[in-house]
XYZ file of N, CA and C in Angstrom:
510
model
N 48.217 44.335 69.099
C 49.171 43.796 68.159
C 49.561 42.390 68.604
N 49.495 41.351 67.801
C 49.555 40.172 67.907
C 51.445 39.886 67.879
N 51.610 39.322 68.979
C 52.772 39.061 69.301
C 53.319 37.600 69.606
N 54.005 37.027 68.446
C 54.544 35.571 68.589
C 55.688 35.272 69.351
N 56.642 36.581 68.852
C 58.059 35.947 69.134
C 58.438 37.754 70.150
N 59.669 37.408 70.758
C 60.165 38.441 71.191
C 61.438 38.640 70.683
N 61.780 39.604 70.244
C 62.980 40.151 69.499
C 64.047 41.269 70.520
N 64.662 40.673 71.070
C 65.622 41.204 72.184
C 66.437 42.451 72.374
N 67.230 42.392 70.637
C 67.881 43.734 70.148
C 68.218 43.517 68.795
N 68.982 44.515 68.330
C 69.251 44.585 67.429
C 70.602 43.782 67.196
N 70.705 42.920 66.535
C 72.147 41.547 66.334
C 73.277 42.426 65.667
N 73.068 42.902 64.793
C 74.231 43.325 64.030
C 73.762 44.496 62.768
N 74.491 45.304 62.354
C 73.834 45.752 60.807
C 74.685 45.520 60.210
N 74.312 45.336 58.552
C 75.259 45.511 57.521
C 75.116 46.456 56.740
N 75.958 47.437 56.279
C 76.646 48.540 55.367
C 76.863 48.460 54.189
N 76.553 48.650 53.352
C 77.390 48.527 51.746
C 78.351 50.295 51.684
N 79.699 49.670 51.068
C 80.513 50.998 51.393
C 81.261 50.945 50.078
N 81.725 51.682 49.539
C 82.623 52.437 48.531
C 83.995 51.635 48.390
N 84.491 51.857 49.715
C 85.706 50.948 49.655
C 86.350 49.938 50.989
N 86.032 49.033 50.942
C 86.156 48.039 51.819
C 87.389 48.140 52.860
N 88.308 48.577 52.152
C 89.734 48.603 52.954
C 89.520 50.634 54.015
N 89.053 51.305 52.952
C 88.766 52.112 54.296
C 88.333 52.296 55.169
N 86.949 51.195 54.948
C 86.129 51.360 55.912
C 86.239 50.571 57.161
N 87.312 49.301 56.530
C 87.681 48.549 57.566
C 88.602 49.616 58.819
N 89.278 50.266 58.136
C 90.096 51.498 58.947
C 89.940 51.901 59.523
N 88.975 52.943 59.020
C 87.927 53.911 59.796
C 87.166 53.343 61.001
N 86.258 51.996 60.715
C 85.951 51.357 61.955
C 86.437 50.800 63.102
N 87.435 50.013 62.566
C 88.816 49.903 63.721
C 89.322 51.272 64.293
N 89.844 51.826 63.477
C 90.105 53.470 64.218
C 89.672 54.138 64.665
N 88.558 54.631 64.609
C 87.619 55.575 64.967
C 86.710 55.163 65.390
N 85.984 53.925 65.403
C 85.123 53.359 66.293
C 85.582 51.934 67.171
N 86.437 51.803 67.273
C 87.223 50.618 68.085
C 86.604 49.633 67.759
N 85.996 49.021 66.169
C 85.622 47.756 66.096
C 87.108 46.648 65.720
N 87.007 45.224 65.987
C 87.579 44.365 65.553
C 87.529 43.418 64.464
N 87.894 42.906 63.486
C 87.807 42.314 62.117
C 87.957 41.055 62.976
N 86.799 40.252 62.498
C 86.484 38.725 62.796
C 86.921 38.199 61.568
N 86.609 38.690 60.351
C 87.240 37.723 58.802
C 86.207 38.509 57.781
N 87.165 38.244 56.667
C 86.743 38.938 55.148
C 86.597 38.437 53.994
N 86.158 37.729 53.370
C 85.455 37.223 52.561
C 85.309 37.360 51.266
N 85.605 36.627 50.250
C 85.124 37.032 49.180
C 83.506 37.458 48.866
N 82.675 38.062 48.325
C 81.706 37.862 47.607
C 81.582 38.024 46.404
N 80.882 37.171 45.701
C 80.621 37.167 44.295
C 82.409 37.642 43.253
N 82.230 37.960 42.129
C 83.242 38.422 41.300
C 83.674 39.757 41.643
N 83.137 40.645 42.464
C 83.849 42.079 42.311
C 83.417 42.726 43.780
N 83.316 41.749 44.904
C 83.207 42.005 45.983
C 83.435 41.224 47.275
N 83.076 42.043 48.508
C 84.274 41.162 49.772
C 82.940 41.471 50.584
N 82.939 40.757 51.929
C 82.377 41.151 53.029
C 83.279 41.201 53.741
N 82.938 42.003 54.887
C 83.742 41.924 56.426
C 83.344 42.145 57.127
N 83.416 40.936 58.626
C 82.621 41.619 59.675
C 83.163 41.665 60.963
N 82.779 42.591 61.437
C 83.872 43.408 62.864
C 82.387 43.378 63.675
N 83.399 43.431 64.863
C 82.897 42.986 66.276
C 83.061 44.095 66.755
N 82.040 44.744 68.044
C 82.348 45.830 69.950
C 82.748 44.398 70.845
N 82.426 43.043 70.662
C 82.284 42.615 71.688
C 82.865 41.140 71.481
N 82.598 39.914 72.043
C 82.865 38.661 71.625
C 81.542 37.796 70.771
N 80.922 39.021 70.440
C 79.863 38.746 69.562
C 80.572 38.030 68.180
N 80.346 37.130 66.944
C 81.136 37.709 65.872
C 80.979 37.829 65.072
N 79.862 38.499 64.831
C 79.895 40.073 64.431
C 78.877 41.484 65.248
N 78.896 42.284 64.975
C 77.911 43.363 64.870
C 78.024 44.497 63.846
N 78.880 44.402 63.434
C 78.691 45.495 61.497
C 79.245 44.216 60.560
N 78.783 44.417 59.578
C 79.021 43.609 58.241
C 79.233 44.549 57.194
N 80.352 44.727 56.678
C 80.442 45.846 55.507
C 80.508 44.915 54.144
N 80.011 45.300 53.244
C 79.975 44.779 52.241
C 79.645 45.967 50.584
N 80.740 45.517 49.946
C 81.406 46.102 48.762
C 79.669 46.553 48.041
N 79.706 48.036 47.561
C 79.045 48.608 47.403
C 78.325 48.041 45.640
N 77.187 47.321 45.513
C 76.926 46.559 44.376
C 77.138 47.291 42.830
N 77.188 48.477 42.634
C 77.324 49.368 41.728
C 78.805 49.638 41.324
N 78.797 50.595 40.161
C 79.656 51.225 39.908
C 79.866 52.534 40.490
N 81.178 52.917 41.313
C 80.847 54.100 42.075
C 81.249 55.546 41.517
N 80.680 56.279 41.515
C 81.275 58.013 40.720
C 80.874 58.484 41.839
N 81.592 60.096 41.039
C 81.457 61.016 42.436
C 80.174 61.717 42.180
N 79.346 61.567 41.154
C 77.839 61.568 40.924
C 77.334 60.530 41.720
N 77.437 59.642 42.239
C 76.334 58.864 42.821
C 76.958 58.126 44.297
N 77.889 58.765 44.321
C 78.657 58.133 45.939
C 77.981 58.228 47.328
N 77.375 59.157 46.884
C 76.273 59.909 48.156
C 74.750 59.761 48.016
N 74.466 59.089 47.073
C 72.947 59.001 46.553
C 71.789 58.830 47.194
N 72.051 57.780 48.835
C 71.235 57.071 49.388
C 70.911 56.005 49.036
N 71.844 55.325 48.202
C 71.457 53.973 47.619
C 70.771 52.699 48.556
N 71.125 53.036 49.887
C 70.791 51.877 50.650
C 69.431 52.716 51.477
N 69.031 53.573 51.634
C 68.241 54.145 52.348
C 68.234 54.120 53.412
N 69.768 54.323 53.979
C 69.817 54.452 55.702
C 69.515 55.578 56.117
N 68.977 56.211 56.915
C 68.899 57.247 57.948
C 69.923 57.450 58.696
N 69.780 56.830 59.818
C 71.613 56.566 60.728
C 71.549 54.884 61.460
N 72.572 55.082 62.097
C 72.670 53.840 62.772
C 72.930 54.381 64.209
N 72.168 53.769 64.965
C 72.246 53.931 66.597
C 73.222 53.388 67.086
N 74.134 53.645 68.008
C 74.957 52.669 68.879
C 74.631 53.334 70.335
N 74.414 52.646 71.258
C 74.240 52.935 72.475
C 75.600 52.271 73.522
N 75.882 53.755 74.331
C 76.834 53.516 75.062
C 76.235 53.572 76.722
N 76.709 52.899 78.043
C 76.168 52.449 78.947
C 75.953 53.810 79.774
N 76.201 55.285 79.718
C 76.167 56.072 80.559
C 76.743 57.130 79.708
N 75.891 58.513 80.998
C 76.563 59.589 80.340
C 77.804 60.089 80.471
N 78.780 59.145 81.278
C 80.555 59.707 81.813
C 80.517 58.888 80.363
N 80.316 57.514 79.377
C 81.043 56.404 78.520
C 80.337 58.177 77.193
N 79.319 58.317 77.289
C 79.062 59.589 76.058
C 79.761 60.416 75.377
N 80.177 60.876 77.060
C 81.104 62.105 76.679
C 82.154 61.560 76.257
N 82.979 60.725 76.897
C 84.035 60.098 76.772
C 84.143 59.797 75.168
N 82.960 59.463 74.771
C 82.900 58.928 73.157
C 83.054 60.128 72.178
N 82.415 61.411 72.651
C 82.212 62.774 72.368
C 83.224 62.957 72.041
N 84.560 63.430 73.183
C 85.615 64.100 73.125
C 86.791 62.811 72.187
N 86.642 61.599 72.218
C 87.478 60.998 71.848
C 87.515 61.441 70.111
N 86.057 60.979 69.855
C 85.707 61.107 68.436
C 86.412 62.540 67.904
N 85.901 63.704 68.783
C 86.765 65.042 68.495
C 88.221 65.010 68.120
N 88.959 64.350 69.171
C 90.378 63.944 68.981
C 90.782 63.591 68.059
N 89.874 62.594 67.396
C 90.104 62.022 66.136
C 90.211 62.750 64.647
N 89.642 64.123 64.911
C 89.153 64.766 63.850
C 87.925 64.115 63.105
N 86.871 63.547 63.632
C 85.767 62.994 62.896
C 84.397 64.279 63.862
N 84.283 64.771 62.677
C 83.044 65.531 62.408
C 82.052 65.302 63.132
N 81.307 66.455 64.317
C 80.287 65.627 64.691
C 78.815 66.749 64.209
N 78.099 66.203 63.245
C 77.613 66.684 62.435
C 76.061 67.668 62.862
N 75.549 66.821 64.331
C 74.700 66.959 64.813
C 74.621 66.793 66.179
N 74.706 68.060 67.140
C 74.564 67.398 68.590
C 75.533 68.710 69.564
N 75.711 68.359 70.895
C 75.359 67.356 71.511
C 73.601 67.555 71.518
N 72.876 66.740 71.823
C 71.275 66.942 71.502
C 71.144 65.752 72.665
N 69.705 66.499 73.499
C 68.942 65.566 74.263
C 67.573 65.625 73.589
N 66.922 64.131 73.181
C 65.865 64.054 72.557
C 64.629 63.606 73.435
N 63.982 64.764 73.747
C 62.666 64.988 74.587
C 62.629 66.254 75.529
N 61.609 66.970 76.017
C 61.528 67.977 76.187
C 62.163 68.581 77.092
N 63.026 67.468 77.727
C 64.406 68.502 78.508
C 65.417 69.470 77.909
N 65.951 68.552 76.193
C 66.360 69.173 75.493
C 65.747 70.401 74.953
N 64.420 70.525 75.277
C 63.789 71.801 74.272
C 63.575 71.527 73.342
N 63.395 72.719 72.026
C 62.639 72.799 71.092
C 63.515 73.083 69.750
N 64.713 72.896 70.221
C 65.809 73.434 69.015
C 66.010 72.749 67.820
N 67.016 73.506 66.894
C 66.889 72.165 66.111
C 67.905 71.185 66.212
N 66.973 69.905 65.771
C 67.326 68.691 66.318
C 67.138 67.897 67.301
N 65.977 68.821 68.046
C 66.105 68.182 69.162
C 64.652 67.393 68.693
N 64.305 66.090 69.409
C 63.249 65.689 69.071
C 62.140 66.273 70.308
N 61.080 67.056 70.704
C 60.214 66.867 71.846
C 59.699 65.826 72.219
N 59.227 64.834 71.107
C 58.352 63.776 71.946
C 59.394 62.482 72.194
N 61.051 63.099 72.179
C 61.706 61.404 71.924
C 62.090 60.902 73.280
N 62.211 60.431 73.395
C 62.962 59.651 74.714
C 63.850 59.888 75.988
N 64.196 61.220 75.638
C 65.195 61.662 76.613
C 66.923 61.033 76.245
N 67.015 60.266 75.463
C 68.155 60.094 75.591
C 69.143 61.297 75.043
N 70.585 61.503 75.329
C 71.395 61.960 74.424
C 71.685 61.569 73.590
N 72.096 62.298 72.809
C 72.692 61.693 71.650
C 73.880 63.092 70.548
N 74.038 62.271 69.715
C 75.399 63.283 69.073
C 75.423 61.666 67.689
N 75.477 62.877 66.008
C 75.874 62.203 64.987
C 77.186 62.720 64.346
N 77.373 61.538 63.597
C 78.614 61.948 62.784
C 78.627 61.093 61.876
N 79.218 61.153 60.370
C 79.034 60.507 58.985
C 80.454 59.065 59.402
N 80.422 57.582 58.400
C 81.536 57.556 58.348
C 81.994 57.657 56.635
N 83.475 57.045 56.074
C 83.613 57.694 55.224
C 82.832 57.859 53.450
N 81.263 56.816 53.983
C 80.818 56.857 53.277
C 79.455 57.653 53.251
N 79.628 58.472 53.928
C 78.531 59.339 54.385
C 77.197 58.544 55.254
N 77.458 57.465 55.769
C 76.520 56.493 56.640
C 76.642 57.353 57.773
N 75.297 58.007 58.291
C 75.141 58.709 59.296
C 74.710 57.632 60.546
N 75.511 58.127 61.908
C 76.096 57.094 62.797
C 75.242 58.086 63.843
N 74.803 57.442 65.241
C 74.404 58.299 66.190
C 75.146 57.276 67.378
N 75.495 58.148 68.731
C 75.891 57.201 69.780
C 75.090 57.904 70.909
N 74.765 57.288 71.401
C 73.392 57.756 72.476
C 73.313 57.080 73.870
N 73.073 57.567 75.072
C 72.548 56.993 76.116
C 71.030 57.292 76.732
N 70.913 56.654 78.021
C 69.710 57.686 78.799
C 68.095 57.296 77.949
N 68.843 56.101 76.870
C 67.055 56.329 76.410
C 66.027 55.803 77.540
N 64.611 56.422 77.561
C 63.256 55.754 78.503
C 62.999 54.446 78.137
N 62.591 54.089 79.019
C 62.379 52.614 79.100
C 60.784 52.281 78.935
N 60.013 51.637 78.137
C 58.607 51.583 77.941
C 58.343 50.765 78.250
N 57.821 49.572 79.461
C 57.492 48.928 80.057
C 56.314 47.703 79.162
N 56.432 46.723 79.196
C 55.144 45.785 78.516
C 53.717 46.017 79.130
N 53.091 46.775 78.061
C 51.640 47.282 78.274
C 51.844 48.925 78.657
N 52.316 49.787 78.729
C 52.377 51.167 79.675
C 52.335 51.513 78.017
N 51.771 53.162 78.320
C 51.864 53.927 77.074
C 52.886 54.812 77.618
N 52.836 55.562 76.422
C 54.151 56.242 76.459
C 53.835 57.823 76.047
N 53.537 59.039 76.164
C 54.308 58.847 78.002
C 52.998 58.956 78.974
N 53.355 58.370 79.750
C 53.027 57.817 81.277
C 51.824 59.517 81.734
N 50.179 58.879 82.015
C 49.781 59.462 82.554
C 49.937 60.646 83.430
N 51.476 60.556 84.335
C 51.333 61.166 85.368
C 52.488 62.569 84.598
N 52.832 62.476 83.759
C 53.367 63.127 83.202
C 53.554 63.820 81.375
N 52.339 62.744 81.110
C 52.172 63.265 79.800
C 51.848 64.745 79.544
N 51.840 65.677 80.432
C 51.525 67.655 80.253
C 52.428 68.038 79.370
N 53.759 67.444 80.362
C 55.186 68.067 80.010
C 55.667 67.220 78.668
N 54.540 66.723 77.565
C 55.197 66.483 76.347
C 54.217 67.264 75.013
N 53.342 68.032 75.887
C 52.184 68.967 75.217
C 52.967 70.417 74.963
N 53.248 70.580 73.768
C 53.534 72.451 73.297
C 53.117 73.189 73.753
């Protein structure tokens, strides 16, 4: 694979959500982001984008382009799957685990280790990475994952590694 540029991480995502003012809430609250500034867009919509860090930004929410019913609130209009956030260790995991609990926010899927330490259950992935992980919706049904422990794939190494590829065979 022909390789020009190197792409470091992931900068930021943006969201389209239902209602701008909850979600600003919900993210500040329940995920400890910070509001950098909010924006008009166009005639019948806003952006906003919140910060983890002195980044400014890493989520961008932005007013959902449609008309919203309770027929189509959940549709998949944007075709997200989830969104990853990675936390530095498994003491910051749990910590994220039990807080989120506290909160009363749903954790929809988990706790789950993805690769064959976790096993074969459901949810668990066998061939994934080993990291942990644990999901939960926010209030627009945007499925969220927070994860540590992922493997590290080295420039040029396959994955997984000769000396241990048995233990990813059924």
């Amino acid at each position: 694979m022909a390789k020009g540029f190197t792409i470091s991480r992931v900068g930021h995502i943006g969201i389209q959500v239902t209602n701008v003012d909850r979600s600003l809430k919900w993210y500040r609250d329940i995920l400890g982001l910070t509001l950098t500034g909010r924006w008009p867009m166009g005639e019948n919509g806003e952006m906003a984008f919140m910060r983890f860090t002195d980044d400014h930004h890493n989520v961008v929410l932005f007013t959902h382009p449609t008309r919203i019913t309770d027929e189509n609130r959940h549709a998949g209009y944007n075709a997200l799957q989830h969104i990853a956030l990675e936390v530095a260790d498994r003491d910051e995991w749990l910590k994220a685990l039990a807080d989120l609990r506290r909160k009363g926010v749903e954790i929809v899927q988990a706790p789950l280790i993805h690769g064959p330490e976790g096993g074969s259950g459901p949810g668990n992935a066998f061939g994934g990475s080993g990291s942990r992980s644990f999901y939960f919706l926010d209030p627009d049904g945007n499925r969220l994952e927070i994860y540590t422990d992922m493997m590290k794939v080295p420039e040029g190494e396959q994955f997984p590694r000769a000396e241990y590829a048995e233990v990813f065979k059924k």
